[in-house]
GROMACS .gro file of C-alpha atoms in nm:
model
  340
    1MET     CA    1   0.013  -0.015   0.016
    2ARG     CA    2   0.159   0.341  -0.104
    3GLU     CA    3   0.219   0.619   0.162
    4PHE     CA    4   0.086   0.971   0.091
    5TRP     CA    5   0.041   1.297   0.298
    6VAL     CA    6   0.319   1.209   0.576
    7ALA     CA    7   0.301   1.573   0.673
    8SER     CA    8  -0.088   1.517   0.772
    9GLY     CA    9   0.072   1.349   1.110
   10HIS     CA   10  -0.141   1.052   1.089
   11HIS     CA   11   0.149   0.854   1.199
   12LEU     CA   12   0.105   1.042   1.512
   13THR     CA   13  -0.230   0.917   1.590
   14ARG     CA   14  -0.410   0.572   1.665
   15ARG     CA   15  -0.665   0.398   1.442
   16ALA     CA   16  -0.935   0.283   1.722
   17ASP     CA   17  -1.127  -0.020   1.637
   18HIS     CA   18  -1.452   0.188   1.517
   19GLY     CA   19  -1.205   0.331   1.241
   20GLY     CA   20  -1.163   0.670   1.350
   21LEU     CA   21  -0.822   0.815   1.475
   22VAL     CA   22  -0.755   0.881   1.829
   23ALA     CA   23  -0.530   1.166   1.942
   24THR     CA   24  -0.185   1.072   2.105
   25PRO     CA   25   0.061   1.285   2.339
   26GLU     CA   26   0.301   1.272   2.011
   27LEU     CA   27   0.027   1.455   1.833
   28ILE     CA   28  -0.014   1.712   2.077
   29MET     CA   29   0.358   1.762   2.117
   30ALA     CA   30   0.326   1.831   1.699
   31TYR     CA   31   0.108   2.134   1.804
   32LEU     CA   32   0.342   2.260   2.059
   33ALA     CA   33   0.591   2.279   1.802
   34ARG     CA   34   0.405   2.482   1.590
   35PRO     CA   35   0.559   2.819   1.561
   36GLU     CA   36   0.241   3.002   1.685
   37LEU     CA   37   0.316   2.844   2.028
   38MET     CA   38   0.704   2.866   2.021
   39PRO     CA   39   0.798   3.122   2.294
   40PRO     CA   40   0.921   3.452   2.090
   41ALA     CA   41   1.267   3.589   2.174
   42ASP     CA   42   1.100   3.836   2.444
   43ALA     CA   43   0.871   3.561   2.579
   44CYS     CA   44   0.886   3.579   2.968
   45GLU     CA   45   1.026   3.325   3.177
   46ALA     CA   46   0.682   3.163   3.295
   47GLU     CA   47   0.569   3.109   2.909
   48ARG     CA   48   0.904   2.944   2.854
   49ASP     CA   49   0.926   2.738   3.153
   50LEU     CA   50   0.546   2.618   3.028
   51HIS     CA   51   0.643   2.558   2.685
   52ALA     CA   52   0.935   2.338   2.804
   53SER     CA   53   0.735   2.137   3.057
   54LEU     CA   54   0.476   2.051   2.809
   55MET     CA   55   0.731   1.940   2.552
   56ALA     CA   56   0.853   1.698   2.826
   57ASP     CA   57   0.515   1.590   2.909
   58PRO     CA   58   0.248   1.705   2.668
   59LEU     CA   59  -0.050   1.570   2.875
   60ARG     CA   60   0.047   1.746   3.203
   61PRO     CA   61  -0.216   1.922   3.365
   62VAL     CA   62  -0.216   2.301   3.335
   63SER     CA   63  -0.435   2.512   3.558
   64GLY     CA   64  -0.554   2.868   3.522
   65THR     CA   65  -0.300   2.997   3.748
   66ASP     CA   66  -0.032   2.851   3.546
   67ILE     CA   67  -0.160   3.064   3.260
   68SER     CA   68  -0.217   3.365   3.458
   69ARG     CA   69   0.146   3.385   3.533
   70LEU     CA   70   0.256   3.448   3.170
   71ALA     CA   71   0.302   3.825   3.139
   72ASP     CA   72   0.183   3.876   2.785
   73ALA     CA   73  -0.209   3.909   2.729
   74ASP     CA   74  -0.204   3.722   2.407
   75ALA     CA   75   0.016   3.447   2.504
   76ARG     CA   76  -0.235   3.389   2.787
   77GLU     CA   77  -0.511   3.359   2.556
   78ASN     CA   78  -0.328   3.153   2.290
   79TRP     CA   79  -0.246   2.906   2.557
   80SER     CA   80  -0.569   2.905   2.730
   81PHE     CA   81  -0.713   2.801   2.389
   82MET     CA   82  -0.443   2.551   2.295
   83MET     CA   83  -0.499   2.372   2.662
   84ASN     CA   84  -0.864   2.355   2.605
   85PHE     CA   85  -0.827   2.217   2.246
   86ARG     CA   86  -0.586   1.968   2.411
   87ASP     CA   87  -0.801   1.825   2.651
   88ARG     CA   88  -1.097   1.806   2.411
   89LEU     CA   89  -0.889   1.617   2.134
   90MET     CA   90  -0.752   1.366   2.427
   91ALA     CA   91  -1.129   1.325   2.568
   92ALA     CA   92  -1.303   1.251   2.225
   93PRO     CA   93  -1.369   0.940   2.128
   94SER     CA   94  -1.181   1.006   1.772
   95LEU     CA   95  -1.076   1.321   1.601
   96GLU     CA   96  -1.376   1.254   1.362
   97ALA     CA   97  -1.621   1.302   1.659
   98VAL     CA   98  -1.438   1.636   1.736
   99TYR     CA   99  -1.466   1.773   1.372
  100VAL     CA  100  -1.850   1.647   1.353
  101ALA     CA  101  -1.893   1.862   1.673
  102LEU     CA  102  -1.697   2.154   1.552
  103ALA     CA  103  -1.894   2.154   1.191
  104ARG     CA  104  -2.231   2.135   1.359
  105LYS     CA  105  -2.186   2.372   1.656
  106GLY     CA  106  -1.956   2.630   1.490
  107ALA     CA  107  -1.581   2.628   1.540
  108GLY     CA  108  -1.597   2.926   1.767
  109ASP     CA  109  -1.251   3.045   1.816
  110LEU     CA  110  -1.072   2.795   1.670
  111PRO     CA  111  -0.796   2.911   1.439
  112PRO     CA  112  -0.886   2.778   1.082
  113ILE     CA  113  -0.540   2.660   1.051
  114PHE     CA  114  -0.638   2.396   1.334
  115LEU     CA  115  -0.968   2.318   1.174
  116SER     CA  116  -0.775   2.255   0.844
  117GLN     CA  117  -0.485   2.039   1.034
  118LEU     CA  118  -0.799   1.818   1.151
  119CYS     CA  119  -0.962   1.787   0.820
  120HIS     CA  120  -0.606   1.707   0.674
  121LEU     CA  121  -0.571   1.400   0.933
  122ILE     CA  122  -0.915   1.285   0.884
  123LEU     CA  123  -0.945   1.280   0.515
  124ARG     CA  124  -0.593   1.070   0.524
  125ASN     CA  125  -0.782   0.812   0.760
  126ALA     CA  126  -1.071   0.819   0.510
  127LEU     CA  127  -0.880   0.786   0.200
  128GLU     CA  128  -0.666   0.495   0.369
  129GLY     CA  129  -0.577   0.248   0.073
  130CYS     CA  130  -0.681   0.500  -0.198
  131GLU     CA  131  -0.487   0.404  -0.518
  132ASP     CA  132  -0.616   0.701  -0.753
  133PRO     CA  133  -0.402   0.987  -0.753
  134TYR     CA  134  -0.681   1.223  -0.906
  135VAL     CA  135  -0.889   1.143  -0.597
  136LEU     CA  136  -0.598   1.270  -0.363
  137ARG     CA  137  -0.540   1.593  -0.542
  138ALA     CA  138  -0.868   1.669  -0.555
  139ALA     CA  139  -0.897   1.592  -0.155
  140GLU     CA  140  -0.638   1.865  -0.149
  141LEU     CA  141  -0.908   2.128  -0.167
  142PHE     CA  142  -1.055   2.029   0.155
  143TYR     CA  143  -0.754   2.181   0.339
  144ARG     CA  144  -0.574   2.364   0.067
  145SER     CA  145  -0.688   2.705  -0.104
  146GLN     CA  146  -0.659   2.683  -0.446
  147LEU     CA  147  -0.581   2.948  -0.713
  148ALA     CA  148  -0.808   2.924  -1.022
  149ALA     CA  149  -0.686   3.027  -1.392
  150VAL     CA  150  -0.759   2.963  -1.730
  151HIS     CA  151  -0.518   2.827  -1.946
  152ASP     CA  152  -0.566   2.715  -2.329
  153GLY     CA  153  -0.928   2.738  -2.259
  154THR     CA  154  -1.010   2.540  -1.949
  155LEU     CA  155  -1.006   2.565  -1.572
  156LEU     CA  156  -0.691   2.494  -1.357
  157LEU     CA  157  -0.651   2.495  -0.991
  158ALA     CA  158  -0.301   2.488  -0.836
  159ASP     CA  159  -0.194   2.535  -0.469
  160ALA     CA  160  -0.219   2.883  -0.375
  161GLU     CA  161   0.019   2.885  -0.113
  162VAL     CA  162   0.284   2.717  -0.366
  163ILE     CA  163   0.151   2.993  -0.635
  164GLU     CA  164   0.233   3.284  -0.416
  165ALA     CA  165   0.578   3.123  -0.323
  166GLU     CA  166   0.644   3.140  -0.683
  167GLN     CA  167   0.524   3.471  -0.735
  168HIS     CA  168   0.761   3.588  -0.476
  169ALA     CA  169   1.022   3.431  -0.666
  170GLN     CA  170   0.931   3.553  -0.990
  171HIS     CA  171   0.814   3.878  -0.904
  172ASP     CA  172   0.960   4.036  -1.198
  173LEU     CA  173   0.751   3.857  -1.453
  174HIS     CA  174   0.455   4.045  -1.576
  175SER     CA  175   0.218   3.764  -1.642
  176SER     CA  176  -0.002   3.543  -1.424
  177PRO     CA  177   0.234   3.317  -1.219
  178LEU     CA  178   0.028   3.007  -1.246
  179THR     CA  179   0.056   3.085  -1.648
  180ALA     CA  180   0.429   3.179  -1.645
  181MET     CA  181   0.499   2.825  -1.489
  182LEU     CA  182   0.296   2.652  -1.729
  183GLN     CA  183   0.493   2.791  -2.018
  184GLN     CA  184   0.799   2.684  -1.868
  185PRO     CA  185   0.921   2.321  -1.979
  186LYS     CA  186   0.788   2.057  -1.746
  187SER     CA  187   1.019   1.895  -1.519
  188PHE     CA  188   0.984   1.669  -1.191
  189GLY     CA  189   0.988   1.954  -0.963
  190GLU     CA  190   0.775   2.197  -1.145
  191MET     CA  191   0.388   2.261  -1.150
  192ASP     CA  192   0.272   1.988  -1.369
  193VAL     CA  193  -0.100   1.981  -1.485
  194MET     CA  194  -0.207   1.610  -1.351
  195ASP     CA  195  -0.280   1.390  -1.648
  196ASP     CA  196  -0.262   1.038  -1.759
  197GLU     CA  197   0.119   1.042  -1.828
  198ASN     CA  198   0.225   1.218  -1.486
  199ALA     CA  199   0.011   1.117  -1.243
  200TRP     CA  200   0.195   0.851  -1.099
  201THR     CA  201   0.421   1.096  -0.975
  202TYR     CA  202   0.213   1.222  -0.736
  203TRP     CA  203   0.298   0.947  -0.474
  204SER     CA  204   0.636   1.095  -0.448
  205ARG     CA  205   0.529   1.447  -0.407
  206SER     CA  206   0.219   1.446  -0.246
  207ASP     CA  207   0.304   1.690   0.036
  208ALA     CA  208   0.487   1.950  -0.218
  209HIS     CA  209   0.124   2.034  -0.366
  210ALA     CA  210   0.312   2.083  -0.674
  211MET     CA  211   0.055   1.943  -0.911
  212ALA     CA  212  -0.215   2.159  -1.059
  213MET     CA  213  -0.572   2.014  -1.097
  214ASN     CA  214  -0.744   2.014  -1.466
  215LEU     CA  215  -1.076   2.056  -1.323
  216GLY     CA  216  -1.242   2.224  -1.615
  217GLY     CA  217  -1.084   1.962  -1.919
  218ASN     CA  218  -1.025   1.645  -1.731
  219ALA     CA  219  -1.327   1.432  -1.655
  220LYS     CA  220  -1.114   1.213  -1.408
  221ALA     CA  221  -1.021   1.515  -1.196
  222ARG     CA  222  -1.373   1.610  -1.175
  223ALA     CA  223  -1.480   1.257  -1.076
  224GLY     CA  224  -1.226   1.258  -0.838
  225LEU     CA  225  -1.391   1.546  -0.652
  226CYS     CA  226  -1.710   1.381  -0.655
  227ARG     CA  227  -1.506   1.056  -0.485
  228VAL     CA  228  -1.368   1.241  -0.219
  229ILE     CA  229  -1.723   1.390  -0.140
  230GLU     CA  230  -1.873   1.043  -0.115
  231ARG     CA  231  -1.572   0.920   0.100
  232TRP     CA  232  -1.588   1.223   0.338
  233ILE     CA  233  -1.942   1.193   0.409
  234GLY     CA  234  -1.934   0.835   0.446
  235HIS     CA  235  -1.644   0.853   0.679
  236LEU     CA  236  -1.791   1.130   0.890
  237LEU     CA  237  -2.155   1.054   0.883
  238GLY     CA  238  -2.185   0.685   0.811
  239ILE     CA  239  -2.423   0.788   0.510
  240THR     CA  240  -2.360   0.636   0.179
  241VAL     CA  241  -2.422   0.921  -0.104
  242SER     CA  242  -2.338   0.911  -0.477
  243VAL     CA  243  -2.212   1.233  -0.640
  244GLU     CA  244  -2.181   1.365  -0.990
  245THR     CA  245  -2.101   1.680  -1.160
  246VAL     CA  246  -2.376   1.863  -1.386
  247PRO     CA  247  -2.335   2.145  -1.624
  248SER     CA  248  -2.658   2.328  -1.461
  249ILE     CA  249  -2.973   2.310  -1.220
  250GLU     CA  250  -3.216   2.191  -1.487
  251ASP     CA  251  -3.472   2.097  -1.222
  252ARG     CA  252  -3.722   2.390  -1.152
  253ASP     CA  253  -3.837   2.184  -0.834
  254TRP     CA  254  -3.493   2.190  -0.682
  255ARG     CA  255  -3.514   2.159  -0.315
  256TRP     CA  256  -3.168   2.214  -0.143
  257PHE     CA  257  -2.840   2.311  -0.231
  258VAL     CA  258  -2.480   2.320  -0.006
  259GLY     CA  259  -2.292   2.588  -0.094
  260LEU     CA  260  -1.918   2.437  -0.028
  261ASP     CA  261  -1.774   2.801   0.015
  262SER     CA  262  -1.894   3.148   0.108
  263ASP     CA  263  -1.898   3.274  -0.239
  264ALA     CA  264  -2.103   2.965  -0.343
  265THR     CA  265  -2.344   2.985  -0.085
  266ARG     CA  266  -2.441   3.378  -0.183
  267ILE     CA  267  -2.451   3.242  -0.537
  268GLY     CA  268  -2.671   2.971  -0.447
  269ASN     CA  269  -2.915   3.198  -0.223
  270ALA     CA  270  -2.931   3.419  -0.547
  271LEU     CA  271  -3.039   3.146  -0.767
  272TRP     CA  272  -3.291   3.025  -0.494
  273ARG     CA  273  -3.461   3.353  -0.516
  274GLY     CA  274  -3.476   3.336  -0.902
  275GLU     CA  275  -3.249   3.614  -0.922
  276ARG     CA  276  -3.022   3.675  -1.238
  277LEU     CA  277  -2.640   3.660  -1.176
  278GLU     CA  278  -2.488   3.960  -1.282
  279GLY     CA  279  -2.128   4.122  -1.355
  280GLY     CA  280  -1.982   3.760  -1.436
  281VAL     CA  281  -2.089   3.614  -1.128
  282ALA     CA  282  -2.178   3.262  -1.286
  283GLU     CA  283  -1.830   3.267  -1.413
  284ARG     CA  284  -1.705   3.208  -1.037
  285ILE     CA  285  -1.863   2.878  -1.023
  286VAL     CA  286  -1.573   2.617  -1.060
  287ALA     CA  287  -1.805   2.292  -0.991
  288LEU     CA  288  -2.168   2.190  -1.000
  289MET     CA  289  -2.250   1.862  -0.842
  290ARG     CA  290  -2.557   1.663  -0.758
  291LEU     CA  291  -2.589   1.454  -0.454
  292GLY     CA  292  -2.810   1.152  -0.403
  293PHE     CA  293  -2.868   0.939  -0.101
  294GLU     CA  294  -2.891   0.589  -0.116
  295ASP     CA  295  -3.145   0.563   0.176
  296ALA     CA  296  -3.419   0.811   0.150
  297ARG     CA  297  -3.518   0.755   0.498
  298LEU     CA  298  -3.230   0.954   0.611
  299VAL     CA  299  -3.327   1.277   0.410
  300ASP     CA  300  -3.550   1.550   0.548
  301GLU     CA  301  -3.907   1.503   0.414
  302ARG     CA  302  -3.876   1.848   0.245
  303VAL     CA  303  -3.632   1.689   0.004
  304GLY     CA  304  -3.781   1.359  -0.032
  305ASP     CA  305  -3.596   1.203  -0.322
  306LYS     CA  306  -3.492   1.497  -0.480
  307PRO     CA  307  -3.139   1.573  -0.528
  308VAL     CA  308  -2.895   1.804  -0.333
  309TYR     CA  309  -2.701   2.029  -0.538
  310LEU     CA  310  -2.356   2.134  -0.440
  311ILE     CA  311  -2.191   2.440  -0.560
  312LEU     CA  312  -1.805   2.525  -0.545
  313ALA     CA  313  -1.705   2.888  -0.648
  314MET     CA  314  -1.409   3.111  -0.636
  315GLY     CA  315  -1.383   3.458  -0.481
  316ALA     CA  316  -1.299   3.774  -0.652
  317ASP     CA  317  -0.956   3.709  -0.606
  318LYS     CA  318  -1.001   3.371  -0.830
  319VAL     CA  319  -0.934   3.197  -0.479
  320VAL     CA  320  -1.118   2.852  -0.393
  321ARG     CA  321  -1.160   2.815  -0.019
  322LEU     CA  322  -1.356   2.499   0.005
  323LYS     CA  323  -1.534   2.451   0.340
  324PRO     CA  324  -1.574   2.069   0.393
  325GLN     CA  325  -1.747   2.137   0.731
  326ASN     CA  326  -2.041   2.271   0.517
  327LEU     CA  327  -2.091   1.882   0.385
  328VAL     CA  328  -2.120   1.783   0.761
  329ALA     CA  329  -2.364   2.093   0.867
  330GLY     CA  330  -2.545   2.149   0.544
  331LEU     CA  331  -2.708   1.807   0.426
  332PRO     CA  332  -3.054   1.814   0.497
  333LEU     CA  333  -3.072   1.495   0.713
  334ALA     CA  334  -3.377   1.371   0.879
  335ALA     CA  335  -3.380   1.469   1.280
  336ALA     CA  336  -3.440   1.060   1.331
  337ALA     CA  337  -3.130   1.001   1.107
  338ASN     CA  338  -2.910   0.763   1.295
  339VAL     CA  339  -2.570   0.902   1.185
  340THR     CA  340  -2.211   0.873   1.359
   0.00000   0.00000   0.00000
């Protein structure tokens, strides 16, 4: 079985008999080693001592008194949050259970990076054994923002952070950074567009996020996104769904949609109200999909056997910021649905 996404830290967790991931002291230590929690140069002695003691024993109890000794107010807030988050992870039956609760009740003051990291870990677990690089590349949308660009008439998605780094390195180029890279000769370390000839290379660089996704012109890329959504919902909610891409919403009696990002939600609401999409707003739609439930008894009676439409869009800055938690909180499930 091939390895992928080592950077997710899945090797720092334990897979329980129920299939979910369980937090370990090693996982907490990885969080403590993040730059946000490393004491800065001007940190007080109490903060340095707290961090050092937790690196030695990441599960040691930390009291409110311990945190109150920190001189910096921001440090006190950060450490209070981190200790609450640590205790929540360690007490939960699984990381999946934590994520579902956050998705349904709201993440509150949880920094987005922590929610993305949880998603990364859970997806790595859900996709264990996956042999399709198109599916894995599509799954990166769940925890990595993507920059959209049209090249040779087709829509491409590339990792926004990688593109930004490349843009800084090529600041003297006047063309689009993605287009500039695609115009260069291809080689192993550059931003290739995944196709059947190079897809096999994904395994050796899955953590580099160095392959663009041809969402507009490659049916396998679009199918990959559908398969990820199916696995994500099945893994977190225990519900079997089928997802397929569609060119438009032809059903005049459509009952429900889920916006997979804030822009898509606004677009969906406008369509729901029967409004026309003006000013090129429709061009922001990156993907339109139709979701069906295998067991209609799990669906809200207001929807019945009608499909649920999924909308994915890009912002005005051409960045796609998929929110996978919307697939947990936004599905029209019956109140009595027995989901995990």
